[in-house]
Each structure stands twice: as structure tokens, then as C-alpha cells.
Amino acid sequence: MNHAVFPLRAPVRLVSIGDLARQLGVTPRALRHYQDRGLVRSHRLSGNVRGYDAEAVEQLETITALRAVGLPISAIRQVLELRDRPEAQADALREALAAVLRTRRDQIARLEEMLEETSAPTSTRALASVVAAGKSFA
């Protein structure tokens, strides 16, 4: 008698969107946004609630950490797409982080210039200069 053997699978544990959002310190809306942008997939739980498996949770931990330091979603997408090529992924991540760091350093330099301007005796001209510098800061 021939019997088919099927491997046993452990049930997949899914984390609800609300629980995961609390765990990651973000809003459910942020998680939906990442999914809408194609960065992660979810499953549907009862009541049509989104649920995330262990792989998705790990990806969302990475995504939220990278967003917290200012990486744009396009850069995060490039990094995630290289997950099967660890060296290329590390290179892409270094490049993206370096770009954010350059931007932040430029912002710090502009902030320091503005602080210097406000240290001078207050005058209408000095204030106008700071306001003009602030507009370019945004």
C-alpha cells in the first residue's frame, strides 16, 4: 500500500496590524502605506484585519528603522530588493545612509549659520536674513 507523506507544518502565527504598529511605535496607517507601496505583504484575519507573518514583521522592523533615520521609501525598496544578495544589499544600504548623512550635515551647517545670524544684535535686516535662510532650509 502506497501512502503519501506530507510534511507537517507549524501553523503560521500572524500579528495584527494594531499589535504590530504598537510594537514598532508607528501607526497602522504607516504599515498600510508600506504595504500599499509594495514593501511588504499581509494576510487577512477575521474581520478583514491585516495580519503579518514573521517574515513581514522582520521586514517592517527594518523599514521602520530605516524610515526613522530618514531613508526615503525608494531607497528602502532598493535595499529590500537585494535581500538575496547580501553584499550588494549592504553596499546599497551604505550608499543610502551616506546620502541621508550628507543631507543632514548640510542642514546642520545651515542651522549653524542661522544661529550665528541670530547672535548678532537684532535688527530687521538680521531677522530678514534668518527668515530667508529658514525658507531655504525647508
Tab-separated table of C-alpha atoms in Angstrom:
chain	number	residue	atom	x	y	z
A	1	MET	CA	0.000	0.000	0.000
A	2	ASN	CA	1.384	3.399	-1.013
A	3	HIS	CA	0.897	6.254	1.406
A	4	ALA	CA	1.690	9.829	0.538
A	5	VAL	CA	3.800	11.551	3.126
A	6	PHE	CA	3.138	15.212	3.697
A	7	PRO	CA	5.495	17.274	5.798
A	8	LEU	CA	3.930	18.701	8.910
A	9	ARG	CA	3.772	22.445	9.026
A	10	ALA	CA	3.524	24.536	12.104
A	11	PRO	CA	0.638	26.968	11.983
A	12	VAL	CA	1.658	30.427	10.818
A	13	ARG	CA	1.341	32.952	13.602
A	14	LEU	CA	0.053	36.284	12.376
A	15	VAL	CA	0.366	39.566	14.232
A	16	SER	CA	-2.498	42.000	13.773
A	17	ILE	CA	-1.791	45.397	12.286
A	18	GLY	CA	-2.721	47.153	15.524
A	19	ASP	CA	-0.472	44.985	17.682
A	20	LEU	CA	2.433	45.318	15.267
A	21	ALA	CA	2.003	49.070	14.985
A	22	ARG	CA	2.187	49.370	18.781
A	23	GLN	CA	5.213	47.068	18.889
A	24	LEU	CA	7.050	49.130	16.260
A	25	GLY	CA	5.955	52.524	17.584
A	26	VAL	CA	4.223	53.554	14.376
A	27	THR	CA	0.628	53.967	13.278
A	28	PRO	CA	-1.394	51.297	11.487
A	29	ARG	CA	-1.672	53.832	8.677
A	30	ALA	CA	2.131	53.743	8.245
A	31	LEU	CA	2.067	49.948	7.957
A	32	ARG	CA	-0.748	50.107	5.396
A	33	HIS	CA	1.277	52.708	3.476
A	34	TYR	CA	4.311	50.414	3.333
A	35	GLN	CA	2.098	47.616	2.074
A	36	ASP	CA	0.417	49.882	-0.481
A	37	ARG	CA	3.898	50.833	-1.725
A	38	GLY	CA	4.708	47.144	-2.208
A	39	LEU	CA	7.341	46.862	0.521
A	40	VAL	CA	5.573	44.128	2.477
A	41	ARG	CA	2.604	41.739	2.261
A	42	SER	CA	-0.054	40.931	4.780
A	43	HIS	CA	-2.672	38.253	5.265
A	44	ARG	CA	-6.287	38.830	6.210
A	45	LEU	CA	-7.504	37.894	9.656
A	46	SER	CA	-11.107	37.668	10.754
A	47	GLY	CA	-12.962	40.911	10.342
A	48	ASN	CA	-10.749	41.728	7.339
A	49	VAL	CA	-7.948	42.891	9.678
A	50	ARG	CA	-4.444	42.758	8.252
A	51	GLY	CA	-2.062	40.272	9.832
A	52	TYR	CA	1.667	39.911	9.346
A	53	ASP	CA	3.761	36.729	9.434
A	54	ALA	CA	7.278	36.513	10.903
A	55	GLU	CA	8.982	37.470	7.619
A	56	ALA	CA	6.762	40.524	7.185
A	57	VAL	CA	7.353	41.547	10.807
A	58	GLU	CA	11.106	41.377	10.237
A	59	GLN	CA	10.805	43.443	7.053
A	60	LEU	CA	8.644	46.024	8.807
A	61	GLU	CA	11.164	46.278	11.649
A	62	THR	CA	13.801	47.071	9.039
A	63	ILE	CA	11.564	49.505	7.169
A	64	THR	CA	10.572	51.449	10.284
A	65	ALA	CA	14.188	51.631	11.490
A	66	LEU	CA	15.339	52.967	8.122
A	67	ARG	CA	12.454	55.446	7.891
A	68	ALA	CA	13.276	56.657	11.403
A	69	VAL	CA	16.717	57.774	10.215
A	70	GLY	CA	15.287	59.451	7.135
A	71	LEU	CA	15.751	56.953	4.309
A	72	PRO	CA	13.218	57.518	1.556
A	73	ILE	CA	10.945	54.656	0.599
A	74	SER	CA	12.599	54.392	-2.827
A	75	ALA	CA	15.981	53.683	-1.181
A	76	ILE	CA	14.409	51.197	1.223
A	77	ARG	CA	12.798	49.404	-1.719
A	78	GLN	CA	16.201	49.081	-3.420
A	79	VAL	CA	17.753	47.685	-0.252
A	80	LEU	CA	14.924	45.179	0.301
A	81	GLU	CA	15.012	44.016	-3.316
A	82	LEU	CA	18.626	42.939	-2.812
A	83	ARG	CA	17.928	40.644	0.156
A	84	ASP	CA	19.088	37.592	-1.809
A	85	ARG	CA	22.433	39.334	-2.497
A	86	PRO	CA	23.764	40.335	0.956
A	87	GLU	CA	26.909	42.116	-0.261
A	88	ALA	CA	25.017	44.192	-2.801
A	89	GLN	CA	22.359	44.886	-0.177
A	90	ALA	CA	24.984	46.115	2.286
A	91	ASP	CA	26.521	48.369	-0.401
A	92	ALA	CA	23.117	49.824	-1.292
A	93	LEU	CA	22.334	50.440	2.364
A	94	ARG	CA	25.686	52.180	2.943
A	95	GLU	CA	25.110	54.429	-0.081
A	96	ALA	CA	21.594	55.332	1.035
A	97	LEU	CA	22.702	56.073	4.611
A	98	ALA	CA	25.616	58.176	3.340
A	99	ALA	CA	23.213	60.245	1.215
A	100	VAL	CA	20.983	60.907	4.230
A	101	LEU	CA	24.030	61.810	6.302
A	102	ARG	CA	25.215	64.328	3.669
A	103	THR	CA	21.769	65.929	3.655
A	104	ARG	CA	21.709	66.131	7.454
A	105	ARG	CA	25.199	67.669	7.543
A	106	ASP	CA	24.071	70.317	5.063
A	107	GLN	CA	21.054	71.041	7.268
A	108	ILE	CA	23.289	71.328	10.344
A	109	ALA	CA	25.567	73.766	8.522
A	110	ARG	CA	22.548	75.919	7.613
A	111	LEU	CA	21.287	75.760	11.208
A	112	GLU	CA	24.694	76.909	12.468
A	113	GLU	CA	24.628	79.822	10.008
A	114	MET	CA	21.171	80.799	11.213
A	115	LEU	CA	22.308	80.636	14.843
A	116	GLU	CA	25.226	82.923	14.051
A	117	GLU	CA	22.843	85.371	12.398
A	118	THR	CA	20.627	85.444	15.481
A	119	SER	CA	23.639	86.023	17.744
A	120	ALA	CA	24.246	89.408	16.133
A	121	PRO	CA	22.365	92.406	17.514
A	122	THR	CA	18.760	92.034	16.456
A	123	SER	CA	17.804	94.201	13.580
A	124	THR	CA	15.181	93.986	10.911
A	125	ARG	CA	17.851	93.100	8.380
A	126	ALA	CA	19.317	90.319	10.542
A	127	LEU	CA	15.862	88.856	11.160
A	128	ALA	CA	15.047	89.006	7.449
A	129	SER	CA	18.304	87.166	6.759
A	130	VAL	CA	17.401	84.406	9.208
A	131	VAL	CA	13.897	84.110	7.761
A	132	ALA	CA	15.324	83.894	4.221
A	133	ALA	CA	17.791	81.208	5.368
A	134	GLY	CA	14.941	79.336	7.044
A	135	LYS	CA	12.936	79.274	3.829
A	136	SER	CA	15.814	77.597	2.037
A	137	PHE	CA	16.114	75.167	4.949
A	138	ALA	CA	12.694	73.632	4.378
